[in-house]
PDB file of C-alpha atoms in Angstrom:
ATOM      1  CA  UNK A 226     -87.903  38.702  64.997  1.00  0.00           C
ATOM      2  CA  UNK A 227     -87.885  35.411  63.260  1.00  0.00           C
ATOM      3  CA  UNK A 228     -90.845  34.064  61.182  1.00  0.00           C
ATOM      4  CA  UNK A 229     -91.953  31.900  58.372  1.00  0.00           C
ATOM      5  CA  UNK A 230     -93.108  33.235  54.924  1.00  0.00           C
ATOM      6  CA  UNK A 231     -95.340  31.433  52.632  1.00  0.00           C
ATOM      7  CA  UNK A 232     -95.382  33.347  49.178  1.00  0.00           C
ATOM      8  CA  UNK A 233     -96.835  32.664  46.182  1.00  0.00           C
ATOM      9  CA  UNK A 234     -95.235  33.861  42.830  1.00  0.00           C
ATOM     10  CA  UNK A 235     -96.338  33.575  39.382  1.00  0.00           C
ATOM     11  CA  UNK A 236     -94.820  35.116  35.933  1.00  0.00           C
ATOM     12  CA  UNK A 237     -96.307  35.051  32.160  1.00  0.00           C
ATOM     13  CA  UNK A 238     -95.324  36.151  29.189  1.00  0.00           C
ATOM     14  CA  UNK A 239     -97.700  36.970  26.032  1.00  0.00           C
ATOM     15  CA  UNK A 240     -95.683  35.196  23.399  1.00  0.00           C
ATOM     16  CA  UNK A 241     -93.266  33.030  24.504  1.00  0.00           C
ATOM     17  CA  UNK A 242     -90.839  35.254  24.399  1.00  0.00           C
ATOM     18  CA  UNK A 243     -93.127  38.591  24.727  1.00  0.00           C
ATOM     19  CA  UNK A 244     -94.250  40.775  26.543  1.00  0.00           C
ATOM     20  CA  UNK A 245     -93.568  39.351  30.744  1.00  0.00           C
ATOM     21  CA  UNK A 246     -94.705  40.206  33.903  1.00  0.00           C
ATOM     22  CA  UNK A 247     -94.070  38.606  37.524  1.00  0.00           C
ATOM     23  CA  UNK A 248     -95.856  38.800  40.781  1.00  0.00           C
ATOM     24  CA  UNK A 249     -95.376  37.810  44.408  1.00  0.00           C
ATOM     25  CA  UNK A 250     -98.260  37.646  47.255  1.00  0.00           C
ATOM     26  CA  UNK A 251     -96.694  37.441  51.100  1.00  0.00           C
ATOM     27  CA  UNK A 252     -98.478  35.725  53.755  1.00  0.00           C
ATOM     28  CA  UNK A 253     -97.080  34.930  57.241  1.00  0.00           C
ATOM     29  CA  UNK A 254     -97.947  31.694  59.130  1.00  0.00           C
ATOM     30  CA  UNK A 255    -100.013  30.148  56.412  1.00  0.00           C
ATOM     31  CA  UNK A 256    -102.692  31.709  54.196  1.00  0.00           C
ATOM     32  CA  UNK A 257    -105.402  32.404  56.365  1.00  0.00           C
ATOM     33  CA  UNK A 258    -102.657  34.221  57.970  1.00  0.00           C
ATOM     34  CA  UNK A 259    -101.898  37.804  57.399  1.00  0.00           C
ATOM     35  CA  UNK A 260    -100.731  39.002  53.984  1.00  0.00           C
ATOM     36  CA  UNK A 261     -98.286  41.197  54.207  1.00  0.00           C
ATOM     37  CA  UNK A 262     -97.147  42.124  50.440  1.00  0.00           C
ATOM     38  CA  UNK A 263     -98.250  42.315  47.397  1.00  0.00           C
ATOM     39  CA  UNK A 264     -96.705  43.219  44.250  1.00  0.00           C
ATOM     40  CA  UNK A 265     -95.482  42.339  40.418  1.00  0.00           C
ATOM     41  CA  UNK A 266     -92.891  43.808  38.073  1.00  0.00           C
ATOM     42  CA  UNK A 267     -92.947  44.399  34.238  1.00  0.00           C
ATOM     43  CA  UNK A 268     -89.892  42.468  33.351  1.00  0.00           C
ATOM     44  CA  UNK A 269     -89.735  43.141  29.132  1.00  0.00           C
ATOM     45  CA  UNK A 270     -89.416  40.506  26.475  1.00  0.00           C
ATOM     46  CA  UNK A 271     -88.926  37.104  28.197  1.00  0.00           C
ATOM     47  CA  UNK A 272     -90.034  33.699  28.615  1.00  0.00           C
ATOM     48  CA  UNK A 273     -92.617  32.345  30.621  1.00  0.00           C
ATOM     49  CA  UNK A 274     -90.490  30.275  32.444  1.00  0.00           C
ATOM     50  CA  UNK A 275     -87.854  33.450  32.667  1.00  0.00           C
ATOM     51  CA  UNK A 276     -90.930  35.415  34.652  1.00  0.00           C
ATOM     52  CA  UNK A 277     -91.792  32.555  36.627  1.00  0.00           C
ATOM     53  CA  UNK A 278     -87.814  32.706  37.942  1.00  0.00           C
ATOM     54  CA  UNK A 279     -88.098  36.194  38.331  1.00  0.00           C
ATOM     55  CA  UNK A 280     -91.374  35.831  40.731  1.00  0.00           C
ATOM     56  CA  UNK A 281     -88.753  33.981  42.938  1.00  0.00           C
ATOM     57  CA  UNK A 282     -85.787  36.361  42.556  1.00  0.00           C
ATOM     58  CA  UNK A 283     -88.366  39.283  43.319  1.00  0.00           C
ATOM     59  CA  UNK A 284     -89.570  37.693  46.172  1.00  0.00           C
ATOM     60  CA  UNK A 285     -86.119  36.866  47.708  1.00  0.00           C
ATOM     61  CA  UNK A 286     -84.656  40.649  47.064  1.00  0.00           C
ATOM     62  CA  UNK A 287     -88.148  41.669  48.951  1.00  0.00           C
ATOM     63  CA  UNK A 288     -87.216  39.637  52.314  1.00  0.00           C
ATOM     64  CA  UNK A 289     -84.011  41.164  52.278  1.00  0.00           C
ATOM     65  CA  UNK A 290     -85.483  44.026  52.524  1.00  0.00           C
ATOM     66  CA  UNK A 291     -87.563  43.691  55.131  1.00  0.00           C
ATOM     67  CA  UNK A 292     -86.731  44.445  58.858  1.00  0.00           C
ATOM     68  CA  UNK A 293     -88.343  41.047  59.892  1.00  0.00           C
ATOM     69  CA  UNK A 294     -86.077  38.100  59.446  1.00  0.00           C
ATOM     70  CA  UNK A 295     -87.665  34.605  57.928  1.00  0.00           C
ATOM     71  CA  UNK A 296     -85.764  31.466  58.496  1.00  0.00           C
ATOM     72  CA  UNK A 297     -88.432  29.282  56.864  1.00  0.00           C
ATOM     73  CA  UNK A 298     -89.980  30.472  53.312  1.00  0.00           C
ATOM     74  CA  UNK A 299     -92.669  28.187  51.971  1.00  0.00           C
ATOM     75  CA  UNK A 300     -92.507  28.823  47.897  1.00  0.00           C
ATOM     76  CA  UNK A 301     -96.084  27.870  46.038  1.00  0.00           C
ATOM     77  CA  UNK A 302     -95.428  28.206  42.538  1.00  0.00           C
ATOM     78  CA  UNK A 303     -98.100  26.616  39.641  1.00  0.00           C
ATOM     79  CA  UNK A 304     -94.978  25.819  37.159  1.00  0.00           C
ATOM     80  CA  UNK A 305     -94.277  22.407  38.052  1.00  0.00           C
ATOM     81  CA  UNK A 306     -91.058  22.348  35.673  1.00  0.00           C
ATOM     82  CA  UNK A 307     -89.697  25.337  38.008  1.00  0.00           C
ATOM     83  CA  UNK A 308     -90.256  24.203  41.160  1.00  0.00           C
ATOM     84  CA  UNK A 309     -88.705  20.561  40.053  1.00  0.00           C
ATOM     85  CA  UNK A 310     -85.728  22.853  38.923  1.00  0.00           C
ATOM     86  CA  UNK A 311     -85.446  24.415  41.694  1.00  0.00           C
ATOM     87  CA  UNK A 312     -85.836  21.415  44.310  1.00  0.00           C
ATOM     88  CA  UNK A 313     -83.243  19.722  42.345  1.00  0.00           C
ATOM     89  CA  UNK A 314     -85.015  17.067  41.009  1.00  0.00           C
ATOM     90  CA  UNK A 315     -84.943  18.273  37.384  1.00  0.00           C
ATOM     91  CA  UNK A 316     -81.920  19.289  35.532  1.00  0.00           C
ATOM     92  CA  UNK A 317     -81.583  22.689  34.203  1.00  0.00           C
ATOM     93  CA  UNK A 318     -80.837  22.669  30.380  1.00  0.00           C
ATOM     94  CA  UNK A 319     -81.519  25.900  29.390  1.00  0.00           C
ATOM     95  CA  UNK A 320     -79.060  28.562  29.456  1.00  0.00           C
ATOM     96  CA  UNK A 321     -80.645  31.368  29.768  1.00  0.00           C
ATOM     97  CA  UNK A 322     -82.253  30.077  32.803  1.00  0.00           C
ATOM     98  CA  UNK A 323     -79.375  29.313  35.088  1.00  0.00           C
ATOM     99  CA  UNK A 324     -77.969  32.725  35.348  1.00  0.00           C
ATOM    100  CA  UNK A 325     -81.544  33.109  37.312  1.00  0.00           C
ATOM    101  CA  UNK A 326     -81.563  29.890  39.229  1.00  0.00           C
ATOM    102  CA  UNK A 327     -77.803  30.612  40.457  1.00  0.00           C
ATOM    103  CA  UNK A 328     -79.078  34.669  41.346  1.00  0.00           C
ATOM    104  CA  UNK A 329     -81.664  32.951  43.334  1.00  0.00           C
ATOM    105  CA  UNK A 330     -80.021  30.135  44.753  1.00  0.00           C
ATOM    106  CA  UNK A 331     -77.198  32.621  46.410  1.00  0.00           C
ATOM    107  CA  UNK A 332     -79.654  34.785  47.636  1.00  0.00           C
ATOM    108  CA  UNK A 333     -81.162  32.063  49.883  1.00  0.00           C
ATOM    109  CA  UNK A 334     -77.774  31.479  50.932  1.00  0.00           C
ATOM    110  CA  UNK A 335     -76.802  34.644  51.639  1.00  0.00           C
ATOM    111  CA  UNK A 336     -80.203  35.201  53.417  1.00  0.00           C
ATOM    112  CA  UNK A 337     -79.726  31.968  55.517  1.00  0.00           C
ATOM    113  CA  UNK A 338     -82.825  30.770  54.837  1.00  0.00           C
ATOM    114  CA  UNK A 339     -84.737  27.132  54.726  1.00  0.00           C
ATOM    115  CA  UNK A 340     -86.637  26.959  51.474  1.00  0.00           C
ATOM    116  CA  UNK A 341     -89.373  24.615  50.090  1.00  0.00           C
ATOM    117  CA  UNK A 342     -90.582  24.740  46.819  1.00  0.00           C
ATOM    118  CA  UNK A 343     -94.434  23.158  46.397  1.00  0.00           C
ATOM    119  CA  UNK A 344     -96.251  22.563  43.030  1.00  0.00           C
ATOM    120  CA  UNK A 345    -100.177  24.113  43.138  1.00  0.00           C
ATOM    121  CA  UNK A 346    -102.841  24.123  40.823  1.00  0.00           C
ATOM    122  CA  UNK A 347    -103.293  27.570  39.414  1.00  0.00           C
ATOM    123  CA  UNK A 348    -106.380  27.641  40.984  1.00  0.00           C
ATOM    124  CA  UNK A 349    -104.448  28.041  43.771  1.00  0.00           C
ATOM    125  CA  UNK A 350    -102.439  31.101  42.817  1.00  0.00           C
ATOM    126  CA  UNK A 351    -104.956  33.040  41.244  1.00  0.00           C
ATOM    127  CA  UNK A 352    -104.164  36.111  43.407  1.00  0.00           C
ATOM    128  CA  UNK A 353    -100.372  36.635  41.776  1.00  0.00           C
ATOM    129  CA  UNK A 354    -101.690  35.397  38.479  1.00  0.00           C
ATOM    130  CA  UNK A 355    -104.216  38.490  38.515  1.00  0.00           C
ATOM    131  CA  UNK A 356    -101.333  40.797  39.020  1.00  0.00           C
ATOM    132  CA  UNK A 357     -99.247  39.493  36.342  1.00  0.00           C
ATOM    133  CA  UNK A 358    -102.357  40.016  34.041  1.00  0.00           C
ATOM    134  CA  UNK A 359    -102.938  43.421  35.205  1.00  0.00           C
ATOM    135  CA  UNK A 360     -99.589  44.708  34.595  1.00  0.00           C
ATOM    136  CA  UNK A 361     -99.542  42.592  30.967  1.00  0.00           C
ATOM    137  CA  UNK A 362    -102.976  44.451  30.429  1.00  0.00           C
ATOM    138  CA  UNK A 363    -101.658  47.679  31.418  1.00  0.00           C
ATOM    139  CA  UNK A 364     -98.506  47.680  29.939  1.00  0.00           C
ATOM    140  CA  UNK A 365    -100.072  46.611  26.407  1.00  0.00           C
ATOM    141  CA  UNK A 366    -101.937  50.089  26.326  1.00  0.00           C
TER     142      UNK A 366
END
């Protein structure tokens, strides 16, 4: 069964590098459609914008996983310099980033998938961001 996946993803770090976390949140059809996943990952030392990659990469090896098959995935991502990057409008510079955008960009290949990256206020992502913190929080006891 084909459908589309709108997911939002965060990452922080506390330090910059420090401590990381990343999270993803899964709806289908839109967000006052039904959310089917939710989850984050302690990722180590890294950057903020390393865990904000890795909220991608996470949520990428997730649909592969799952039995459903998307062919449209609607990214929402409140790092504006990431989802630039990852549209294509803003060069990468940093190194140790584009071992992370390549992992991601041949993932959506290999998936087959149509994918949009959109800018939102964090405001708007406040569910992922809560994860990351949680796992930040919990890892820093």
């Amino acid at each position: 069964m084909l459908t589309e996946f709108e997911i939002y993803t965060d990452g922080g770090a506390r330090g910059n590098p420090g401590p990381a976390a990343c999270a993803v949140v899964v709806f289908e059809k839109g967000k006052k459609g039904k959310k089917i996943a939710e989850f984050g990952k302690f990722l180590g030392r890294a950057t903020n914008n390393q865990a904000e990659y890795q909220g991608v990469l996470q949520a990428l090896l997730w649909l592969e996983q799952q039995e459903k098959s998307a062919r449209q995935i609607n990214f929402f991502l409140d790092s504006k310099l990431i989802v630039e990057q990852l549209s294509g409008r803003f060069k990468l510079k940093n190194e140790g980033l584009k071992m992370l955008f390549w992992q991601i960009q041949k993932k959506i290949m290999s998936l087959g998938l149509t994918v949009n990256f959109k800018h939102i206020p964090r405001e708007q992502n406040q569910e992922a961001d809560k994860i990351v913190n949680e796992i930040l929080d919990k890892e820093k006891k």
